[in-house]
PDB file of C-alpha atoms in Angstrom:
ATOM      1  CA  MET A  26      15.446 -66.416  23.385  1.00  0.00           C
ATOM      2  CA  PRO A  27      14.477 -63.738  26.145  1.00  0.00           C
ATOM      3  CA  ASP A  28      15.569 -60.603  25.344  1.00  0.00           C
ATOM      4  CA  ASN A  29      17.249 -60.035  28.636  1.00  0.00           C
ATOM      5  CA  GLY A  30      20.151 -62.523  27.477  1.00  0.00           C
ATOM      6  CA  PRO A  31      21.197 -65.245  25.575  1.00  0.00           C
ATOM      7  CA  GLU A  32      20.210 -68.985  26.383  1.00  0.00           C
ATOM      8  CA  ALA A  33      22.988 -71.401  26.502  1.00  0.00           C
ATOM      9  CA  PHE A  34      23.125 -74.131  23.708  1.00  0.00           C
ATOM     10  CA  SER A  35      24.988 -77.208  22.962  1.00  0.00           C
ATOM     11  CA  THR A  36      26.536 -78.958  19.934  1.00  0.00           C
ATOM     12  CA  SER A  37      27.866 -82.482  19.640  1.00  0.00           C
ATOM     13  CA  ARG A  38      31.063 -81.504  21.411  1.00  0.00           C
ATOM     14  CA  LEU A  39      30.744 -78.135  22.561  1.00  0.00           C
ATOM     15  CA  ASP A  40      28.542 -76.220  25.342  1.00  0.00           C
ATOM     16  CA  ALA A  41      27.747 -72.651  24.608  1.00  0.00           C
ATOM     17  CA  LEU A  42      27.514 -70.663  28.036  1.00  0.00           C
ATOM     18  CA  PRO A  43      26.133 -67.287  28.337  1.00  0.00           C
ATOM     19  CA  LEU A  44      29.208 -65.026  28.940  1.00  0.00           C
ATOM     20  CA  ASP A  45      29.789 -63.976  32.583  1.00  0.00           C
ATOM     21  CA  VAL A  46      32.581 -61.843  34.040  1.00  0.00           C
ATOM     22  CA  ALA A  47      34.095 -64.970  35.881  1.00  0.00           C
ATOM     23  CA  HIS A  48      34.998 -66.354  32.493  1.00  0.00           C
ATOM     24  CA  ALA A  49      37.355 -63.537  32.082  1.00  0.00           C
ATOM     25  CA  ASP A  50      40.229 -65.341  34.244  1.00  0.00           C
ATOM     26  CA  GLU A  51      40.348 -68.591  31.887  1.00  0.00           C
ATOM     27  CA  MET A  52      39.322 -66.739  28.868  1.00  0.00           C
ATOM     28  CA  THR A  53      42.475 -64.479  29.224  1.00  0.00           C
ATOM     29  CA  ALA A  54      44.807 -67.598  28.544  1.00  0.00           C
ATOM     30  CA  VAL A  55      42.419 -68.695  25.759  1.00  0.00           C
ATOM     31  CA  LEU A  56      42.559 -65.430  23.894  1.00  0.00           C
ATOM     32  CA  ALA A  57      46.366 -64.719  24.870  1.00  0.00           C
ATOM     33  CA  ASP A  58      47.768 -65.742  21.264  1.00  0.00           C
ATOM     34  CA  PRO A  59      48.683 -62.303  19.254  1.00  0.00           C
ATOM     35  CA  ALA A  60      47.996 -64.226  16.123  1.00  0.00           C
ATOM     36  CA  LEU A  61      44.245 -64.284  16.634  1.00  0.00           C
ATOM     37  CA  TYR A  62      44.311 -60.794  16.107  1.00  0.00           C
ATOM     38  CA  ALA A  63      46.172 -60.646  12.650  1.00  0.00           C
ATOM     39  CA  TYR A  64      42.775 -59.985  10.490  1.00  0.00           C
ATOM     40  CA  THR A  65      40.622 -58.104  13.103  1.00  0.00           C
ATOM     41  CA  GLY A  66      43.081 -56.042  14.861  1.00  0.00           C
ATOM     42  CA  GLY A  67      43.631 -55.352  18.551  1.00  0.00           C
ATOM     43  CA  ALA A  68      45.642 -57.367  20.917  1.00  0.00           C
ATOM     44  CA  PRO A  69      45.476 -59.807  23.772  1.00  0.00           C
ATOM     45  CA  GLU A  70      43.924 -58.157  26.894  1.00  0.00           C
ATOM     46  CA  ASP A  71      44.837 -58.649  30.460  1.00  0.00           C
ATOM     47  CA  THR A  72      42.415 -60.240  32.899  1.00  0.00           C
ATOM     48  CA  ASP A  73      41.529 -56.905  34.339  1.00  0.00           C
ATOM     49  CA  THR A  74      40.592 -55.326  31.114  1.00  0.00           C
ATOM     50  CA  LEU A  75      38.686 -58.639  29.790  1.00  0.00           C
ATOM     51  CA  ARG A  76      36.711 -58.579  33.095  1.00  0.00           C
ATOM     52  CA  ALA A  77      35.621 -54.872  32.451  1.00  0.00           C
ATOM     53  CA  ARG A  78      34.816 -55.911  28.689  1.00  0.00           C
ATOM     54  CA  TYR A  79      32.794 -58.791  30.157  1.00  0.00           C
ATOM     55  CA  ALA A  80      30.929 -56.835  32.419  1.00  0.00           C
ATOM     56  CA  ARG A  81      29.995 -54.232  29.491  1.00  0.00           C
ATOM     57  CA  GLN A  82      29.082 -56.915  27.269  1.00  0.00           C
ATOM     58  CA  SER A  83      26.927 -58.700  29.850  1.00  0.00           C
ATOM     59  CA  ALA A  84      25.068 -55.695  30.672  1.00  0.00           C
ATOM     60  CA  GLY A  85      23.762 -55.599  27.367  1.00  0.00           C
ATOM     61  CA  SER A  86      23.349 -52.793  24.657  1.00  0.00           C
ATOM     62  CA  PRO A  87      22.643 -49.324  25.751  1.00  0.00           C
ATOM     63  CA  ASP A  88      20.265 -49.202  22.688  1.00  0.00           C
ATOM     64  CA  PRO A  89      17.078 -51.063  23.741  1.00  0.00           C
ATOM     65  CA  ALA A  90      16.635 -52.098  20.100  1.00  0.00           C
ATOM     66  CA  GLU A  91      19.945 -53.895  20.081  1.00  0.00           C
ATOM     67  CA  LEU A  92      20.666 -57.262  21.864  1.00  0.00           C
ATOM     68  CA  TRP A  93      24.421 -58.282  22.806  1.00  0.00           C
ATOM     69  CA  TRP A  94      24.453 -62.190  23.148  1.00  0.00           C
ATOM     70  CA  ASN A  95      27.771 -63.411  24.024  1.00  0.00           C
ATOM     71  CA  TRP A  96      28.636 -67.424  24.628  1.00  0.00           C
ATOM     72  CA  VAL A  97      31.957 -68.818  25.871  1.00  0.00           C
ATOM     73  CA  LEU A  98      32.420 -72.309  24.327  1.00  0.00           C
ATOM     74  CA  ARG A  99      33.211 -74.941  26.765  1.00  0.00           C
ATOM     75  CA  VAL A 100      34.741 -78.304  25.399  1.00  0.00           C
ATOM     76  CA  ARG A 101      32.690 -81.112  27.013  1.00  0.00           C
ATOM     77  CA  ALA A 102      35.311 -83.394  26.774  1.00  0.00           C
ATOM     78  CA  ASP A 103      37.912 -81.787  28.913  1.00  0.00           C
ATOM     79  CA  GLY A 104      35.738 -78.993  30.573  1.00  0.00           C
ATOM     80  CA  CYS A 105      38.150 -76.260  29.348  1.00  0.00           C
ATOM     81  CA  LEU A 106      36.939 -72.962  27.782  1.00  0.00           C
ATOM     82  CA  ALA A 107      38.222 -73.020  23.919  1.00  0.00           C
ATOM     83  CA  GLY A 108      36.713 -69.431  22.602  1.00  0.00           C
ATOM     84  CA  TYR A 109      33.361 -67.584  22.157  1.00  0.00           C
ATOM     85  CA  VAL A 110      30.697 -66.937  19.862  1.00  0.00           C
ATOM     86  CA  GLN A 111      28.438 -63.694  19.709  1.00  0.00           C
ATOM     87  CA  ALA A 112      25.706 -62.197  17.952  1.00  0.00           C
ATOM     88  CA  THR A 113      24.393 -58.641  17.808  1.00  0.00           C
ATOM     89  CA  VAL A 114      20.738 -58.834  17.137  1.00  0.00           C
ATOM     90  CA  ARG A 115      18.794 -55.905  15.850  1.00  0.00           C
ATOM     91  CA  GLY A 116      15.217 -56.942  14.781  1.00  0.00           C
ATOM     92  CA  SER A 117      15.191 -59.947  12.638  1.00  0.00           C
ATOM     93  CA  ARG A 118      18.902 -59.613  11.684  1.00  0.00           C
ATOM     94  CA  ALA A 119      22.117 -60.823  13.698  1.00  0.00           C
ATOM     95  CA  GLU A 120      25.393 -60.135  12.978  1.00  0.00           C
ATOM     96  CA  ILE A 121      27.565 -62.994  14.353  1.00  0.00           C
ATOM     97  CA  ALA A 122      31.298 -63.519  15.282  1.00  0.00           C
ATOM     98  CA  TRP A 123      33.358 -66.249  16.607  1.00  0.00           C
ATOM     99  CA  VAL A 124      36.904 -67.007  17.894  1.00  0.00           C
ATOM    100  CA  VAL A 125      38.528 -70.127  18.943  1.00  0.00           C
ATOM    101  CA  GLY A 126      41.904 -69.902  20.860  1.00  0.00           C
ATOM    102  CA  GLY A 127      44.996 -71.245  18.878  1.00  0.00           C
ATOM    103  CA  ALA A 128      45.570 -74.036  21.222  1.00  0.00           C
ATOM    104  CA  TRP A 129      42.075 -75.401  20.121  1.00  0.00           C
ATOM    105  CA  GLN A 130      42.358 -74.630  16.539  1.00  0.00           C
ATOM    106  CA  GLY A 131      42.382 -77.320  13.851  1.00  0.00           C
ATOM    107  CA  ARG A 132      39.716 -79.421  15.566  1.00  0.00           C
ATOM    108  CA  GLY A 133      36.464 -78.135  13.889  1.00  0.00           C
ATOM    109  CA  TYR A 134      35.540 -76.374  16.958  1.00  0.00           C
ATOM    110  CA  ALA A 135      35.013 -73.043  15.349  1.00  0.00           C
ATOM    111  CA  LYS A 136      32.937 -74.661  12.398  1.00  0.00           C
ATOM    112  CA  GLU A 137      30.887 -76.478  14.858  1.00  0.00           C
ATOM    113  CA  ALA A 138      30.409 -73.550  17.124  1.00  0.00           C
ATOM    114  CA  ALA A 139      29.328 -71.128  14.279  1.00  0.00           C
ATOM    115  CA  ALA A 140      26.880 -73.789  12.734  1.00  0.00           C
ATOM    116  CA  GLY A 141      25.443 -74.328  16.086  1.00  0.00           C
ATOM    117  CA  LEU A 142      25.128 -70.495  16.970  1.00  0.00           C
ATOM    118  CA  VAL A 143      23.421 -70.005  13.298  1.00  0.00           C
ATOM    119  CA  GLU A 144      20.944 -72.939  13.926  1.00  0.00           C
ATOM    120  CA  HIS A 145      20.190 -71.563  17.385  1.00  0.00           C
ATOM    121  CA  LEU A 146      19.392 -68.251  16.080  1.00  0.00           C
ATOM    122  CA  LEU A 147      17.327 -69.218  13.396  1.00  0.00           C
ATOM    123  CA  SER A 148      15.318 -71.740  15.183  1.00  0.00           C
ATOM    124  CA  GLY A 149      14.872 -70.351  18.577  1.00  0.00           C
ATOM    125  CA  CYS A 150      13.830 -66.478  18.089  1.00  0.00           C
ATOM    126  CA  ASP A 151      12.736 -63.730  15.588  1.00  0.00           C
ATOM    127  CA  VAL A 152      16.036 -63.851  13.857  1.00  0.00           C
ATOM    128  CA  ARG A 153      15.567 -64.451  10.007  1.00  0.00           C
ATOM    129  CA  THR A 154      18.875 -63.218   8.571  1.00  0.00           C
ATOM    130  CA  VAL A 155      22.265 -63.762   9.884  1.00  0.00           C
ATOM    131  CA  VAL A 156      25.490 -62.007   8.699  1.00  0.00           C
ATOM    132  CA  ALA A 157      29.311 -62.229   9.269  1.00  0.00           C
ATOM    133  CA  HIS A 158      31.892 -60.066   8.117  1.00  0.00           C
ATOM    134  CA  VAL A 159      35.272 -62.221   7.039  1.00  0.00           C
ATOM    135  CA  HIS A 160      38.566 -60.714   5.924  1.00  0.00           C
ATOM    136  CA  PRO A 161      39.107 -61.634   2.259  1.00  0.00           C
ATOM    137  CA  ASP A 162      42.535 -63.265   3.151  1.00  0.00           C
ATOM    138  CA  HIS A 163      41.220 -65.309   6.153  1.00  0.00           C
ATOM    139  CA  ALA A 164      40.733 -68.595   4.517  1.00  0.00           C
ATOM    140  CA  ALA A 165      39.842 -70.354   7.874  1.00  0.00           C
ATOM    141  CA  SER A 166      37.260 -68.008   8.659  1.00  0.00           C
ATOM    142  CA  ALA A 167      35.736 -67.954   5.267  1.00  0.00           C
ATOM    143  CA  ALA A 168      35.514 -71.894   5.927  1.00  0.00           C
ATOM    144  CA  VAL A 169      33.899 -71.322   9.217  1.00  0.00           C
ATOM    145  CA  ALA A 170      31.219 -69.297   7.554  1.00  0.00           C
ATOM    146  CA  ALA A 171      30.539 -71.496   4.786  1.00  0.00           C
ATOM    147  CA  ALA A 172      30.290 -74.273   7.214  1.00  0.00           C
ATOM    148  CA  ALA A 173      27.661 -72.588   9.120  1.00  0.00           C
ATOM    149  CA  GLY A 174      25.658 -72.096   5.942  1.00  0.00           C
ATOM    150  CA  LEU A 175      26.398 -68.388   5.187  1.00  0.00           C
ATOM    151  CA  ALA A 176      27.618 -67.540   1.555  1.00  0.00           C
ATOM    152  CA  PRO A 177      29.584 -64.473   0.646  1.00  0.00           C
ATOM    153  CA  THR A 178      28.209 -61.493  -1.019  1.00  0.00           C
ATOM    154  CA  GLU A 179      29.481 -58.668  -3.180  1.00  0.00           C
ATOM    155  CA  GLU A 180      29.158 -56.332  -0.273  1.00  0.00           C
ATOM    156  CA  SER A 181      31.969 -55.542   1.914  1.00  0.00           C
ATOM    157  CA  GLU A 182      32.122 -53.390   5.197  1.00  0.00           C
ATOM    158  CA  ASP A 183      35.434 -52.146   6.507  1.00  0.00           C
ATOM    159  CA  GLY A 184      37.706 -54.186   4.318  1.00  0.00           C
ATOM    160  CA  GLU A 185      35.678 -57.456   4.923  1.00  0.00           C
ATOM    161  CA  VAL A 186      33.296 -59.524   2.939  1.00  0.00           C
ATOM    162  CA  ARG A 187      29.760 -59.751   4.050  1.00  0.00           C
ATOM    163  CA  TRP A 188      28.576 -63.424   4.377  1.00  0.00           C
ATOM    164  CA  HIS A 189      24.783 -63.811   4.714  1.00  0.00           C
ATOM    165  CA  ARG A 190      22.209 -66.566   5.279  1.00  0.00           C
ATOM    166  CA  GLU A 191      18.380 -66.109   5.250  1.00  0.00           C
ATOM    167  CA  ALA A 192      16.232 -68.488   7.217  1.00  0.00           C
ATOM    168  CA  ALA A 193      14.479 -71.105   5.182  1.00  0.00           C
ATOM    169  CA  ARG A 194      10.839 -69.707   4.246  1.00  0.00           C
ATOM    170  CA  GLU A 195       8.100 -71.980   5.141  1.00  0.00           C
ATOM    171  CA  GLY A 196       4.744 -72.500   3.571  1.00  0.00           C
ATOM    172  CA  ARG A 197       5.696 -70.480   0.761  1.00  0.00           C
ATOM    173  CA  VAL A 198       3.928 -71.489  -2.765  1.00  0.00           C
ATOM    174  CA  GLY A 199       5.354 -71.316  -5.926  1.00  0.00           C
TER     175      GLY A 199
END
């Protein structure tokens, strides 16, 4: 993956498209359900606020050692945006997150997107470690992390459990 931004990738039903400010119009509705913020905090944003956030995210991190890669998720069957995945990459480590809008939940899109993101990161660049943080009471998000091949650790940060996956080591003897 280039250092200047994320590359698109696809799963069986989803296209993960690099985030663009123009996505804010449709994503405002996707992210409008207050229930999406029950475990993470925050609230739905209006289109102008989301547009400004997308502009900042698309511009990238002010820290040259850190990459912000963000994708919106388009469902190929209907062409609608359904959520997003993101990765903050520092060296060989990526911290990931995902959100699928309430209208698209229960269809396996979050699991598919998170698994696709992890495979994309581990196979396409120098990422060797993937981490996610999941609220201990958020069973659906824990199921997504597990489906992406991450395992819970004993560590926590800001009250969330750290989930972890290392890239397979090839050519290792013993």
